[in-house]
Short mmCIF file of C-alpha atoms in Angstrom, two decimals:
data_model
loop_
_atom_site.label_atom_id
_atom_site.label_comp_id
_atom_site.label_asym_id
_atom_site.label_seq_id
_atom_site.Cartn_x
_atom_site.Cartn_y
_atom_site.Cartn_z
CA MET A 1376 -31.10 9.27 16.39
CA SER A 1377 -28.74 11.70 14.66
CA LEU A 1378 -26.54 10.60 11.77
CA ASP A 1379 -23.40 11.20 13.86
CA THR A 1380 -24.81 9.02 16.66
CA ALA A 1381 -25.80 6.26 14.23
CA LEU A 1382 -22.35 6.36 12.60
CA ASN A 1383 -20.59 6.20 15.98
CA LYS A 1384 -22.77 3.26 16.98
CA ALA A 1385 -22.00 1.45 13.73
CA ALA A 1386 -18.26 2.06 14.06
CA THR A 1387 -18.22 0.53 17.54
CA THR A 1388 -19.95 -2.67 16.35
CA ILE A 1389 -17.83 -3.29 13.26
CA PRO A 1390 -14.65 -5.24 14.09
CA GLU A 1391 -11.46 -3.16 14.21
CA CYS A 1392 -13.19 -0.17 12.60
CA VAL A 1393 -10.87 2.84 12.59
CA ALA A 1394 -13.03 5.17 10.49
CA ALA A 1395 -16.58 5.45 9.22
CA GLY A 1396 -18.25 7.93 6.95
CA TYR A 1397 -21.51 8.62 5.17
CA VAL A 1398 -21.21 10.17 1.70
CA ASP A 1399 -23.68 11.70 -0.72
CA VAL A 1400 -22.18 10.35 -3.96
CA SER A 1401 -24.34 12.58 -6.14
CA SER A 1402 -22.44 15.61 -4.83
CA GLY A 1403 -19.30 14.01 -3.37
CA MET A 1404 -20.16 15.58 -0.02
CA LEU A 1405 -19.28 13.97 3.28
CA LEU A 1406 -22.40 13.95 5.47
CA ALA A 1407 -20.81 12.49 8.62
CA ILE A 1408 -17.50 11.04 9.76
CA LYS A 1409 -16.08 9.16 12.75
CA THR A 1410 -12.37 8.38 13.04
CA VAL A 1411 -10.10 7.14 15.80
CA ASP A 1412 -7.25 9.35 14.55
CA SER A 1413 -7.22 12.92 13.35
CA HIS A 1414 -6.73 13.40 9.62
CA PRO A 1415 -6.18 16.54 7.56
CA ARG A 1416 -9.42 17.95 6.14
CA GLU A 1417 -8.02 17.57 2.60
CA VAL A 1418 -7.68 13.80 3.07
CA ILE A 1419 -11.20 13.48 4.43
CA ASP A 1420 -12.60 15.50 1.52
CA LEU A 1421 -10.70 13.31 -0.95
CA VAL A 1422 -12.17 10.16 0.59
CA ALA A 1423 -15.66 11.54 -0.03
CA ALA A 1424 -14.80 12.49 -3.62
CA ALA A 1425 -13.16 9.10 -4.24
CA THR A 1426 -16.26 7.32 -2.91
CA ALA A 1427 -18.36 9.30 -5.39
CA ASP A 1428 -15.96 8.31 -8.18
CA ILE A 1429 -16.09 4.64 -7.21
CA PHE A 1430 -19.89 4.50 -7.37
CA ASN A 1431 -20.85 7.22 -9.87
CA GLY A 1432 -17.71 7.86 -11.90
CA PRO A 1433 -17.99 7.98 -15.69
CA ASN A 1434 -16.50 4.52 -16.25
CA VAL A 1435 -18.72 2.88 -13.65
CA SER A 1436 -21.77 4.63 -15.10
CA MET A 1437 -20.78 3.42 -18.57
CA ILE A 1438 -20.45 -0.19 -17.34
CA GLU A 1439 -23.90 0.00 -15.75
CA LYS A 1440 -25.40 1.37 -18.97
CA MET A 1441 -23.72 -1.38 -21.00
CA PHE A 1442 -25.08 -4.07 -18.66
CA LYS A 1443 -28.59 -2.65 -19.02
CA ARG A 1444 -28.33 -2.41 -22.80
CA ALA A 1445 -26.99 -5.99 -23.05
CA ARG A 1446 -29.93 -7.22 -20.96
CA GLY A 1447 -32.48 -5.17 -22.90
CA LEU A 1448 -33.33 -3.00 -19.88
CA SER A 1449 -34.14 0.68 -19.93
CA ASP A 1450 -31.78 3.10 -18.21
CA ASP A 1451 -33.98 3.74 -15.18
CA GLY A 1452 -31.23 5.05 -12.92
CA HIS A 1453 -30.84 1.78 -10.98
CA HIS A 1454 -27.25 1.06 -9.94
CA TYR A 1455 -25.76 -2.43 -10.22
CA PHE A 1456 -22.88 -1.81 -7.84
CA GLN A 1457 -24.27 -2.01 -4.29
CA GLU A 1458 -21.25 -3.05 -2.23
CA ILE A 1459 -17.54 -2.68 -2.86
CA VAL A 1460 -14.71 -4.03 -0.72
CA VAL A 1461 -11.17 -2.70 -1.21
CA ASN A 1462 -8.23 -4.35 0.49
CA SER A 1463 -5.17 -2.13 0.87
CA ASP A 1464 -1.82 -2.95 2.48
CA ASN A 1465 -3.07 -2.36 6.02
CA LEU A 1466 -6.80 -1.75 5.81
CA ILE A 1467 -10.12 -3.10 4.60
CA HIS A 1468 -12.46 -0.50 3.09
CA VAL A 1469 -16.14 -1.47 2.94
CA PHE A 1470 -18.50 0.68 0.85
CA LEU A 1471 -22.27 0.05 1.02
CA ARG A 1472 -24.84 1.86 -1.10
CA GLY A 1473 -28.07 2.75 0.69
CA LYS A 1474 -31.31 1.00 -0.25
CA ARG A 1475 -33.64 3.88 0.71
CA ASN A 1476 -31.47 6.49 -0.96
CA PRO A 1477 -29.00 4.90 -3.40
CA GLU A 1478 -27.05 8.16 -3.63
CA TYR A 1479 -25.90 7.73 -0.02
CA VAL A 1480 -22.96 5.39 0.64
CA ALA A 1481 -21.57 4.27 3.99
CA VAL A 1482 -17.81 3.78 4.21
CA PHE A 1483 -16.17 1.69 6.91
CA VAL A 1484 -12.40 1.34 7.25
CA CYS A 1485 -11.08 -1.54 9.34
CA ARG A 1486 -7.64 -2.85 10.15
CA ARG A 1487 -6.51 -5.59 7.79
CA THR A 1488 -6.57 -8.06 10.71
CA ALA A 1489 -10.36 -7.78 11.01
CA ASN A 1490 -12.47 -10.72 9.88
CA LEU A 1491 -13.76 -9.54 6.51
CA GLY A 1492 -16.99 -11.55 6.68
CA MET A 1493 -17.81 -10.21 10.13
CA ALA A 1494 -16.97 -6.63 9.13
CA LEU A 1495 -19.23 -6.89 6.07
CA THR A 1496 -22.05 -8.49 8.07
CA LYS A 1497 -21.90 -5.88 10.83
CA ALA A 1498 -21.76 -3.07 8.25
CA ARG A 1499 -24.87 -4.45 6.56
CA ILE A 1500 -26.66 -4.68 9.91
CA ALA A 1501 -25.81 -1.02 10.63
CA MET A 1502 -27.27 0.31 7.37
CA PRO A 1503 -30.96 0.58 8.36
CA ASP A 1504 -30.10 2.81 11.35
CA LEU A 1505 -27.81 4.95 9.21
CA GLU A 1506 -30.43 5.32 6.52
CA ALA A 1507 -33.13 6.21 9.05
CA ALA A 1508 -30.86 8.82 10.64
CA ALA A 1509 -29.94 10.33 7.25
CA GLY A 1510 -33.62 10.79 6.45
#
């Protein structure tokens, strides 16, 4: 299954999903996107860059290093932040880091009226297919 097909499939199973994307946070590059509305390319590119900042930005990286140091762990590249949920005025943004490739993050945007628990559960269920399609 192609990444676009897997992303479309995921978006249709997640409640009230209006957009989905797959981002390489090491480069800030958008690998695939599915939206119900058209958006300017600049906005889409910024979403990919913002996703990279959320997971790999300097402050987040510093927090992860501090956690490791406080726990006496070596800095082996493991990331503590695996899932992030952002609630905005009208939308729920769910970000899930891949398990097979932790530099890939899926982004799902749902209407605020969606059941958050169901959206998160369905997003988690979709991850293995997305990861398999991304290779």
